[in-house]
Coordinates of C-alpha atoms and ligand atoms in Angstrom, one line a residue:
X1 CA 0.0 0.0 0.0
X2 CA 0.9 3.3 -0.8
X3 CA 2.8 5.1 2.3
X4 CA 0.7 7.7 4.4
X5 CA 1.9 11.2 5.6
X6 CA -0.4 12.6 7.8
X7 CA 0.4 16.5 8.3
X8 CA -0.9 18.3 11.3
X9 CA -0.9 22.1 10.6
X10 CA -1.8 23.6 7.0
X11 CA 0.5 26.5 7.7
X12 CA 3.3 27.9 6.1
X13 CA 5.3 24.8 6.9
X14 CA 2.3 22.1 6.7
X15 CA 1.4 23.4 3.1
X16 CA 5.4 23.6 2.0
X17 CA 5.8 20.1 3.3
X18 CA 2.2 18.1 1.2
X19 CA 3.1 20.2 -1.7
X20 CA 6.8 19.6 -2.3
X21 CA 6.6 15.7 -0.7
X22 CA 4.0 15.2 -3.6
X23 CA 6.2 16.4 -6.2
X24 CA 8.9 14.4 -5.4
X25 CA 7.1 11.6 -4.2
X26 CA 3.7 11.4 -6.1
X27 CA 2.6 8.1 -4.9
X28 CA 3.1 9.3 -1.0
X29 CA -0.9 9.5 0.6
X30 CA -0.4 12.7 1.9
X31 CA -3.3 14.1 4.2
X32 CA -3.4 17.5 6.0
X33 CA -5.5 18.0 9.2
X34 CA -6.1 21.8 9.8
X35 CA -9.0 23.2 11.1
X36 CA -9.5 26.2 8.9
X37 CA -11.2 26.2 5.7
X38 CA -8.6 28.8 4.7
X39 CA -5.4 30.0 5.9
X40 CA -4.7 33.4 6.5
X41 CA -0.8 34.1 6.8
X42 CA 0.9 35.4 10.0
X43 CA 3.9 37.2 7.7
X44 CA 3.1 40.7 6.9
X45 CA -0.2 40.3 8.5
X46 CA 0.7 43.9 10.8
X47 CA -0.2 46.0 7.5
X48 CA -3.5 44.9 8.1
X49 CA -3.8 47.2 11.4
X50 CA -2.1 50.3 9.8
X51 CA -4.6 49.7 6.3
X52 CA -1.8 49.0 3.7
X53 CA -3.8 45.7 2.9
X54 CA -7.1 45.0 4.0
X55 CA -7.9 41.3 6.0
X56 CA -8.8 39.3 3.0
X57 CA -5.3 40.4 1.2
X58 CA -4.0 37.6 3.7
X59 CA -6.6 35.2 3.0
X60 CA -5.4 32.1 1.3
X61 CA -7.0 28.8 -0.4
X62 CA -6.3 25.6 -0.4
X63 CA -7.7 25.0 -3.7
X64 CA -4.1 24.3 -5.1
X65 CA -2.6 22.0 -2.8
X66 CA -6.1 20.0 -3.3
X67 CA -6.7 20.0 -6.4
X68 CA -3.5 20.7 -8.7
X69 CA -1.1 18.7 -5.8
X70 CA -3.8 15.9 -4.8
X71 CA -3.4 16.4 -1.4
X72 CA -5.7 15.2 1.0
X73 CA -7.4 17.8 3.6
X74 CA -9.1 17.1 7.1
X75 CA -10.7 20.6 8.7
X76 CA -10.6 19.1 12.4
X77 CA -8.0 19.9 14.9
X78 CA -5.9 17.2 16.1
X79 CA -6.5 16.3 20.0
X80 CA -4.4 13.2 20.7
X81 CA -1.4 11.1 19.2
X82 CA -0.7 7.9 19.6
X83 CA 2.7 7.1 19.1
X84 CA 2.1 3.4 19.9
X85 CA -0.6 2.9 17.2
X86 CA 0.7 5.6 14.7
X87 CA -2.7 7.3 15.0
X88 CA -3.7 10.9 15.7
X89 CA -7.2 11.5 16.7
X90 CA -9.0 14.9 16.0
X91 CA -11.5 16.9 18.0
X92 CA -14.2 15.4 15.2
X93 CA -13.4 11.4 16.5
X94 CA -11.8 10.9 13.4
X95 CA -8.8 8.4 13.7
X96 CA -6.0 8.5 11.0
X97 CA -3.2 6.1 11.0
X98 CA 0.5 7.3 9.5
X99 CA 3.6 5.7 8.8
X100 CA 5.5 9.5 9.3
X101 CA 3.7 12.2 11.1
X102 CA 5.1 15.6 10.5
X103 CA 3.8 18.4 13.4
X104 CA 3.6 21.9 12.0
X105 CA 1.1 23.7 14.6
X106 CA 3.3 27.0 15.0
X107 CA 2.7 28.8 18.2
X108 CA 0.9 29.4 21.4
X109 CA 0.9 32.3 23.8
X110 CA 2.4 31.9 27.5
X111 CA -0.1 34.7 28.9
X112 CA 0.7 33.6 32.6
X113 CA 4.3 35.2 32.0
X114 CA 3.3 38.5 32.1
X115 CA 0.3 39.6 35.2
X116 CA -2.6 40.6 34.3
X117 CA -2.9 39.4 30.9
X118 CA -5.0 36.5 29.4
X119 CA -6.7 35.0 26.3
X120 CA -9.5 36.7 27.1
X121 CA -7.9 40.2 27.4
X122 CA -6.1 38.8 24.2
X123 CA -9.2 38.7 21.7
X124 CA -11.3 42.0 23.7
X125 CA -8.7 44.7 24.9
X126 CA -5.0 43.5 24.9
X127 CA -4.6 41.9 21.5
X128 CA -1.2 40.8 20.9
X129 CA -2.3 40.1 17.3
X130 CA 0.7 38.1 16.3
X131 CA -1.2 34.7 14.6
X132 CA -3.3 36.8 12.2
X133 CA -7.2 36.4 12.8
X134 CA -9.3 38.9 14.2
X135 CA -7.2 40.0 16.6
X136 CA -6.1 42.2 13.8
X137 CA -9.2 43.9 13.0
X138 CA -9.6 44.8 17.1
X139 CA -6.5 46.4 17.0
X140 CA -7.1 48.2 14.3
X141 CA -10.1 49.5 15.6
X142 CA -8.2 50.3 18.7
X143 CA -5.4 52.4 16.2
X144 CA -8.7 54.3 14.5
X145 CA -10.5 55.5 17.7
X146 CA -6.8 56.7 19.1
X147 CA -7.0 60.3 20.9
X148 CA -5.2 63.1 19.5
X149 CA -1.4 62.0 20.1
X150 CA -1.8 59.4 22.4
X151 CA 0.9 56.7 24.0
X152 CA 1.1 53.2 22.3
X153 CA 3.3 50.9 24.5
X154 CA 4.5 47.5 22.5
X155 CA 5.7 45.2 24.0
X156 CA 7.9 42.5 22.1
X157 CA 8.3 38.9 23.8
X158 CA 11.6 37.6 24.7
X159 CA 13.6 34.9 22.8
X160 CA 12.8 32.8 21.0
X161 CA 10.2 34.1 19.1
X162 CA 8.4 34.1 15.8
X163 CA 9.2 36.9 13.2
X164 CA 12.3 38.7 15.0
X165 CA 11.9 42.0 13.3
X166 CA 7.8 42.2 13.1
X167 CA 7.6 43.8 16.4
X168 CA 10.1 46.8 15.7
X169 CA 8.1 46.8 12.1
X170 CA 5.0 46.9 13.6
X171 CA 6.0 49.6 15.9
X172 CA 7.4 51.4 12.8
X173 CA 4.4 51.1 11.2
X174 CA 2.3 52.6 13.8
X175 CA 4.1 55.5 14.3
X176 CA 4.0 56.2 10.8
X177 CA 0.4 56.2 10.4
X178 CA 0.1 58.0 13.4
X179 CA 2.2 61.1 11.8
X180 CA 0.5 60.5 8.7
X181 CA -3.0 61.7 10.9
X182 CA -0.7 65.1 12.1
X183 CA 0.2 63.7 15.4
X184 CA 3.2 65.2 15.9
X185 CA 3.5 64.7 19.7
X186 CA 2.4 61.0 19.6
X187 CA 4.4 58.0 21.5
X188 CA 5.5 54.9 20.4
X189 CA 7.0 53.2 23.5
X190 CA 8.9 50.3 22.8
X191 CA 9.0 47.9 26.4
X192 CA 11.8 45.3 25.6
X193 CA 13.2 42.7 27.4
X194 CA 16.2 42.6 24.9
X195 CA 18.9 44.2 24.3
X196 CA 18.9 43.8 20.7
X197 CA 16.9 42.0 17.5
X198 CA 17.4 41.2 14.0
X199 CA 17.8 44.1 11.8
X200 CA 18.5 46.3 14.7
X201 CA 21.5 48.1 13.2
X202 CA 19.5 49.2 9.8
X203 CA 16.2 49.6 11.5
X204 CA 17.7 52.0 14.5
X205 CA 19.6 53.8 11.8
X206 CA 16.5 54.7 9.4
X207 CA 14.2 55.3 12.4
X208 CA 17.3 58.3 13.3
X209 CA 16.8 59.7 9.8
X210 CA 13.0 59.2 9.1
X211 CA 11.3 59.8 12.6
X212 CA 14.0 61.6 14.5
X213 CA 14.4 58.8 16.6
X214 CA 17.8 58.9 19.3
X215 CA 18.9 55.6 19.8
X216 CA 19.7 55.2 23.4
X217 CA 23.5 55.1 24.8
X218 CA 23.0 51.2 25.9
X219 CA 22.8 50.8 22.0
X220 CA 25.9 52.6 20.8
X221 CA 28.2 49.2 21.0
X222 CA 26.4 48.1 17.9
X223 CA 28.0 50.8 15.6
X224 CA 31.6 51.8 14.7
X225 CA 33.0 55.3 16.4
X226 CA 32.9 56.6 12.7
X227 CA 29.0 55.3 12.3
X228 CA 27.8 56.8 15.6
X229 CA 29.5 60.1 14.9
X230 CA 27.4 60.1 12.1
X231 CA 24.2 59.5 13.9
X232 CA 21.9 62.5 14.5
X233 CA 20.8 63.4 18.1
X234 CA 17.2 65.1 17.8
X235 CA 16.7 67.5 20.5
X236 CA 13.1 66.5 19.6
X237 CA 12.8 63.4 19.2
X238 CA 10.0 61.7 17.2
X239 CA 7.4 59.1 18.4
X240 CA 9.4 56.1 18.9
X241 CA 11.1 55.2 21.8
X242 CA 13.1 52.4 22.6
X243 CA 13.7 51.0 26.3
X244 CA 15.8 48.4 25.9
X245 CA 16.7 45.8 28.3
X246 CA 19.1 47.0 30.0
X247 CA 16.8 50.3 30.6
X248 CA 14.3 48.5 32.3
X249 CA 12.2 47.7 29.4
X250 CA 10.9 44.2 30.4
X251 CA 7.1 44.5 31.3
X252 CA 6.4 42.9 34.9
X253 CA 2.2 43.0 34.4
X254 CA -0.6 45.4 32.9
X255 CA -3.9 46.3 34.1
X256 CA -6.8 46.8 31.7
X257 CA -8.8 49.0 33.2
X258 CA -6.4 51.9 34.1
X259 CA -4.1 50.9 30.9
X260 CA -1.2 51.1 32.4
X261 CA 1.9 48.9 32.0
X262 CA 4.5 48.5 34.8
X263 CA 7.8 47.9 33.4
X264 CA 11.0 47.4 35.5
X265 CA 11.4 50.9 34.3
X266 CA 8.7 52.3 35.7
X267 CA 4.9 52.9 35.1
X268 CA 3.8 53.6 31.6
X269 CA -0.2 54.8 31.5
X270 CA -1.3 54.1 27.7
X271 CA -4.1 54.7 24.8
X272 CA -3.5 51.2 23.4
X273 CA -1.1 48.2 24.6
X274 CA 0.0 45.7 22.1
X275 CA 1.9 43.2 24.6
X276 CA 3.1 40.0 22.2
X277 CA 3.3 37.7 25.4
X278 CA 6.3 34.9 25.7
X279 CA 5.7 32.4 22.8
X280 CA 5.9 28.5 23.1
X281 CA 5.5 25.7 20.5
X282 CA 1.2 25.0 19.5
X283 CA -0.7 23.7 21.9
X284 CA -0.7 20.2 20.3
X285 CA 3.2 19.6 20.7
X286 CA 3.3 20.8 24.2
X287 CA 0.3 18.6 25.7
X288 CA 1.3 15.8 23.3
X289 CA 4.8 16.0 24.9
X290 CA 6.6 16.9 22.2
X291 CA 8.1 20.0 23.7
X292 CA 10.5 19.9 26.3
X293 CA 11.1 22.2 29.4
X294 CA 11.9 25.2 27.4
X295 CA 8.3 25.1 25.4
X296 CA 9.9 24.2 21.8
X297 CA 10.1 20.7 20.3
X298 CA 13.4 19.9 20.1
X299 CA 14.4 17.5 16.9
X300 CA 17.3 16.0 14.8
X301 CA 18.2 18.3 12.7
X302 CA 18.7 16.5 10.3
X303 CA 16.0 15.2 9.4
X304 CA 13.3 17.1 12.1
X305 CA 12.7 14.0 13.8
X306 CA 11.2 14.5 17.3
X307 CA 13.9 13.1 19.4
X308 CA 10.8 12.6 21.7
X309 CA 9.4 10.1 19.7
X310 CA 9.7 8.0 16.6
X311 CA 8.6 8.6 13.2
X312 CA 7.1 12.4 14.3
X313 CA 8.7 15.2 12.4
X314 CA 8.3 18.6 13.5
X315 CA 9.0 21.5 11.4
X316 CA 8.3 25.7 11.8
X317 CA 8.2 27.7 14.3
X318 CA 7.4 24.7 17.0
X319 CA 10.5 22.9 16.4
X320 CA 14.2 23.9 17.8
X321 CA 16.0 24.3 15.0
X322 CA 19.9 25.3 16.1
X323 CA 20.2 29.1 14.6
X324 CA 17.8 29.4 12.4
X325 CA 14.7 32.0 13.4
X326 CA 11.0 31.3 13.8
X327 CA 10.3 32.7 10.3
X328 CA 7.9 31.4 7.4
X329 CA 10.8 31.9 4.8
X330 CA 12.3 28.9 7.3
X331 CA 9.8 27.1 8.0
X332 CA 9.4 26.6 4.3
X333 CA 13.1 25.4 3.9
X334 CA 12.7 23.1 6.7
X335 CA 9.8 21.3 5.3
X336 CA 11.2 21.7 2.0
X337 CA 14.5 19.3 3.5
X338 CA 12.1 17.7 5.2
X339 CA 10.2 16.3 2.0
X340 CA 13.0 15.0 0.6
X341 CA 13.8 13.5 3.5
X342 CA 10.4 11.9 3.9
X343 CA 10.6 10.6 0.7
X344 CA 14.0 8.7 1.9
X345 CA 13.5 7.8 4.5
X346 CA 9.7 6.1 3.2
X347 CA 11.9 4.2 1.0
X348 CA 14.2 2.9 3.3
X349 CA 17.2 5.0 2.4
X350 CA 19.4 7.6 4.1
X351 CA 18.2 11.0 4.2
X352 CA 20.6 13.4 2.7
X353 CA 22.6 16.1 3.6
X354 CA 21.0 19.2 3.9
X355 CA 21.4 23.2 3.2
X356 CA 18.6 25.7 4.6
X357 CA 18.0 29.2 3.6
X358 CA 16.7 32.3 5.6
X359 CA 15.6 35.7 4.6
X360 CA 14.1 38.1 7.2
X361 CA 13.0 41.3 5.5
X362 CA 11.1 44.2 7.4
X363 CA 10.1 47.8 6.7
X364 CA 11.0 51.0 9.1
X365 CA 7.3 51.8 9.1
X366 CA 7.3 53.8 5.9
X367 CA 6.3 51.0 3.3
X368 CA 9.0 52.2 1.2
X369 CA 12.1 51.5 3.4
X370 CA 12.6 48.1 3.5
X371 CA 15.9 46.1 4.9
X372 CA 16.5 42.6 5.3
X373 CA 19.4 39.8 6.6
X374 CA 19.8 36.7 4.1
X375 CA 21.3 33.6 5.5
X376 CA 22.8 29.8 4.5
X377 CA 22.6 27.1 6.8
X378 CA 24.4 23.7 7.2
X379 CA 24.7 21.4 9.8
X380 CA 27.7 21.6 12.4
X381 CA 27.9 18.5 14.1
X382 CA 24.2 18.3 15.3
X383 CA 23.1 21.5 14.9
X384 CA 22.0 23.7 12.3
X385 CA 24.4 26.7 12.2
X386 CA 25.1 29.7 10.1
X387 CA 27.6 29.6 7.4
X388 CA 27.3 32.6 5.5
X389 CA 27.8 36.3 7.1
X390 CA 24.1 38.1 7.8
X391 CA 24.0 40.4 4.6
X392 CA 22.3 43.9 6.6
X393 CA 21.9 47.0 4.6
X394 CA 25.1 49.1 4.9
X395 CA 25.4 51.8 7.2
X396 CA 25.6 54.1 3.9
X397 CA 22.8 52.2 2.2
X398 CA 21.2 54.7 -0.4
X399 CA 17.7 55.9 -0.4
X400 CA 17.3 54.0 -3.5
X401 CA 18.9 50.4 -1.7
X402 CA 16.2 50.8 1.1
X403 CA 13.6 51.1 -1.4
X404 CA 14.9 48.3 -3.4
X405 CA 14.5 46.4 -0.2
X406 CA 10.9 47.8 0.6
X407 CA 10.0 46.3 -3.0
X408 CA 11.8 42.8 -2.7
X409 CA 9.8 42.5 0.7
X410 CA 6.2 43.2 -0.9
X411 CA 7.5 40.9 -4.3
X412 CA 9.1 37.9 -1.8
X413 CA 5.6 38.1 -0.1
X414 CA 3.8 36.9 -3.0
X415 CA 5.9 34.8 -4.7
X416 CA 6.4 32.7 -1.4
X417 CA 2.8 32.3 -0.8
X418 CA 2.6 30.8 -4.1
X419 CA 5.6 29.0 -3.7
X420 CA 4.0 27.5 -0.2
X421 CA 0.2 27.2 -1.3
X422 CA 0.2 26.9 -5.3
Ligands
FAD501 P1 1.7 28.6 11.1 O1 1.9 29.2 9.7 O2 1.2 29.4 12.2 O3 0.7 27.3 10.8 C1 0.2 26.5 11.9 C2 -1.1 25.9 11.5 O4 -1.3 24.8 12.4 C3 -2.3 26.8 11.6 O5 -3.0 26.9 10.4 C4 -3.1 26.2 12.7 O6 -4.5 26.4 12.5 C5 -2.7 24.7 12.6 N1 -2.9 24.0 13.9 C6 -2.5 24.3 15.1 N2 -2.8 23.4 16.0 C7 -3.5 22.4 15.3 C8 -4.1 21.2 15.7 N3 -4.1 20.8 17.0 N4 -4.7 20.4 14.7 C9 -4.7 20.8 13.4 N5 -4.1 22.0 13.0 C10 -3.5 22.8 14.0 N6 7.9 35.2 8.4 C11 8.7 35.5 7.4 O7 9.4 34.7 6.9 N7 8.8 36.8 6.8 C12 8.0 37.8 7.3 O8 8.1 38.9 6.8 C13 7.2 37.5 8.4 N8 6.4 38.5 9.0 C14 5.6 38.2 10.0 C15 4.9 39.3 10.6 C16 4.1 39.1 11.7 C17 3.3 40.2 12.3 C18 4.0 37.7 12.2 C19 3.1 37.5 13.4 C20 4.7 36.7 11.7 C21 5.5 36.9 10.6 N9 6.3 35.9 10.0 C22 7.2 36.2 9.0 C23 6.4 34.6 10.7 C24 5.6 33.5 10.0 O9 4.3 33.8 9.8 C25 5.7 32.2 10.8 O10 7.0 31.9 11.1 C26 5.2 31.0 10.0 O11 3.8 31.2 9.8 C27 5.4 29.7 10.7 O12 4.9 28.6 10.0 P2 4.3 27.3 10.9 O13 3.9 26.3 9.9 O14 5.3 27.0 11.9 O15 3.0 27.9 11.6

């Protein structure tokens, strides 16, 4: 009989994984289970909020995989796995059997981390907004009905973390719509845990030039002499602010009702919160025990092989995967490796060495300054490690390089969603 891959999660790496394991391996049964009758895509969903794209821009169907790819589709969620049987059972009492099962559920939200906050807050008041769905269109709303000049506090999780830049983006974003309305004495107040995040170097350095931004002292160690001598100091600033880390930035709870964040910093009193609470792998890989102490699932690299359990895969965000980020753009090489790997290993044979790519792009808030890190992958030893320098924008990056970037970020976004669902 023909060999069944049962695929729980028709995300970015679920889809990547059915699609590319039936091209290389036609005869391969390969069934998704996914609750949703359509996806809509976490990356570059926080364009939604500030109205560059509307919700159903980030709508996508599974038409393709089903019908041009012949691969199989279950809306139910997946409750239980049985590792003895080789079964999952979903919420709908179906039962599937598999001979590989490949775990793609991306994330879940550890509200208890921070006081005060919860799902319930999550989808009403506090929306952290950062796995697409309504959540979006509530924060919107909240954007829309802001006072004159008002206070947005966001507050990016810690590491790891899906999407490292999209926080600082999303920030950028806001505070560009917001001076777009002619608030000139509006605050963006960044609450960080971390001294640092990816693209930090370009994005701190447009955000000087384009919203009169000062990046704080504790930063400086991240430029040459030469480069910070070239930095402006604003005697008044713009919107955004940055408390970093080592300022105090790292948000101990939040109250609702008054809107107010206490940080280790200090009190923060605010017209909307956007708080993206610690992240952990889905819900599914945690209670299934695939996830160990730390919240993420951790693998063999190689192959993605739950070191947990036998002849589970899990790929994306829910997985550890050495130094490669929580992105979509790596989720998609995972599973991509991961097909071809399937389609060994199914035969009996041994999987192959493998390469994995990374591109992170993000925007400074105006949608036409774009910058982005590009990264190779390769296993060292039993990890996946970085083997090509991360390509930033230079420090003397023309106006014409960032909006080279800008575009490559709105072209990448298509093409890969075709790439991943089509
Ligand atoms: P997902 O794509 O989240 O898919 C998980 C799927 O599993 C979901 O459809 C879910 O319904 C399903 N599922 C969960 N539990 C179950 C269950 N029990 N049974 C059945 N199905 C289940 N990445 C980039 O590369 N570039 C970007 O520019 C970028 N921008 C981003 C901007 C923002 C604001 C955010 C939030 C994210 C961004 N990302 C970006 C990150 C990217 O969206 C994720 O890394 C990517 O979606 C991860 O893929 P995944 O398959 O792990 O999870």
């Amino acid at each position: 009989p023909a060999p069944r891959v049962v695929i729980v999660g028709g995300g970015v790496g679920g889809a990547t994984t059915a699609k590319y394991l039936k091209l290389y391996a036609p005869h391969v049964n390969v069934t998704i289970i996914e609750p949703k009758r359509e996806y809509q895509r976490p990356y570059g969903s926080s364009e939604v909020i500030t109205g560059q794209i509307e919700l159903e821009d980030i709508v996508i169907s599974y038409d393709d995989l089903k019908t041009r790819h012949g691969v199989e589709f279950v809306h139910d969620t997946v409750e239980a796995i049985d590792f003895e049987a080789k079964q999952v059972r979903t919420a709908g009492g179906q039962r599937l059997g598999y001979d590989r099962l490949v775990v793609s559920p991306g994330v879940s939200f550890d509200f208890e981390a921070i006081d005060g906050l919860n799902a319930e807050l999550a989808e009403t008041r506090l929306p952290h907004a950062w796995d697409a769905g309504d959540q979006l269109l509530v924060l919107k709303e909240q954007l829309e009905s802001l006072p004159e000049n008002p206070t947005v506090v966001i507050g990016p999780p810690p590491n790891p973390y899906r999407c490292p830049p999209g926080p600082y983006e999303r920030a950028g974003l806001i505070a560009q719509w917001l001076l777009d309305r002619g608030d000139t004495q509006a605050r963006v107040v960044i609450l960080d845990p971390k001294n640092g995040f990816t693209t930090d170097y370009t994005m701190l350095h447009a955000w000087n030039d384009l919203y009169d931004f000062n990046i704080p002292e504790p930063a400086r160690s991240k430029y040459s002499d030469e480069e910070w001598a070239q930095l402006t100091v604003h005697d008044n600033p713009g919107p955004i602010e940055w408390v970093m880390g080592d300022m105090g930035g790292r948000i101990l709870s939040v109250d609702a009702e008054t809107m107010t964040v206490e940080a280790e910093a200090g009190s923060f009193q605010a017209d909307l919160i956007n708080i993206i609470p610690p992240l952990k792998a889905g819900r599914i890989a945690i209670d299934q025990d695939l996830a160990d102490d730390s919240g993420w699932c951790p693998v063999d690299q190689r192959t993605f092989e739950s070191t947990r359990h036998a002849d589970v895969h899990v790929i994306g965000d829910a997985c550890i995967a050495g130094a490669m980020p929580k992105s979509g753009y790596a989720a998609n090489s995972q599973a991509k490796v991961l097909a071809i790997q399937l389609k060994a290993l199914l035969a009996g044979n041994d999987p192959v060495e493998p390469v994995f790519q990374n591109t992170c792009y993000a925007l400074a808030g105006n949608t036409e300054v774009g910058m982005f890190v590009a990264d190779v992958f390769r296993l060292d030893g039993d990890t996946i490690a970085r083997v090509d320098e991360q390509r930033y924008l230079p420090f003397d990056a023309t106006e014409t390089e960032y909006r080279l970037a800008a575009l490559y970020q709105h072209n990448w976004m298509k093409a890969f969603t075709e790439d991943c669902f089509s």
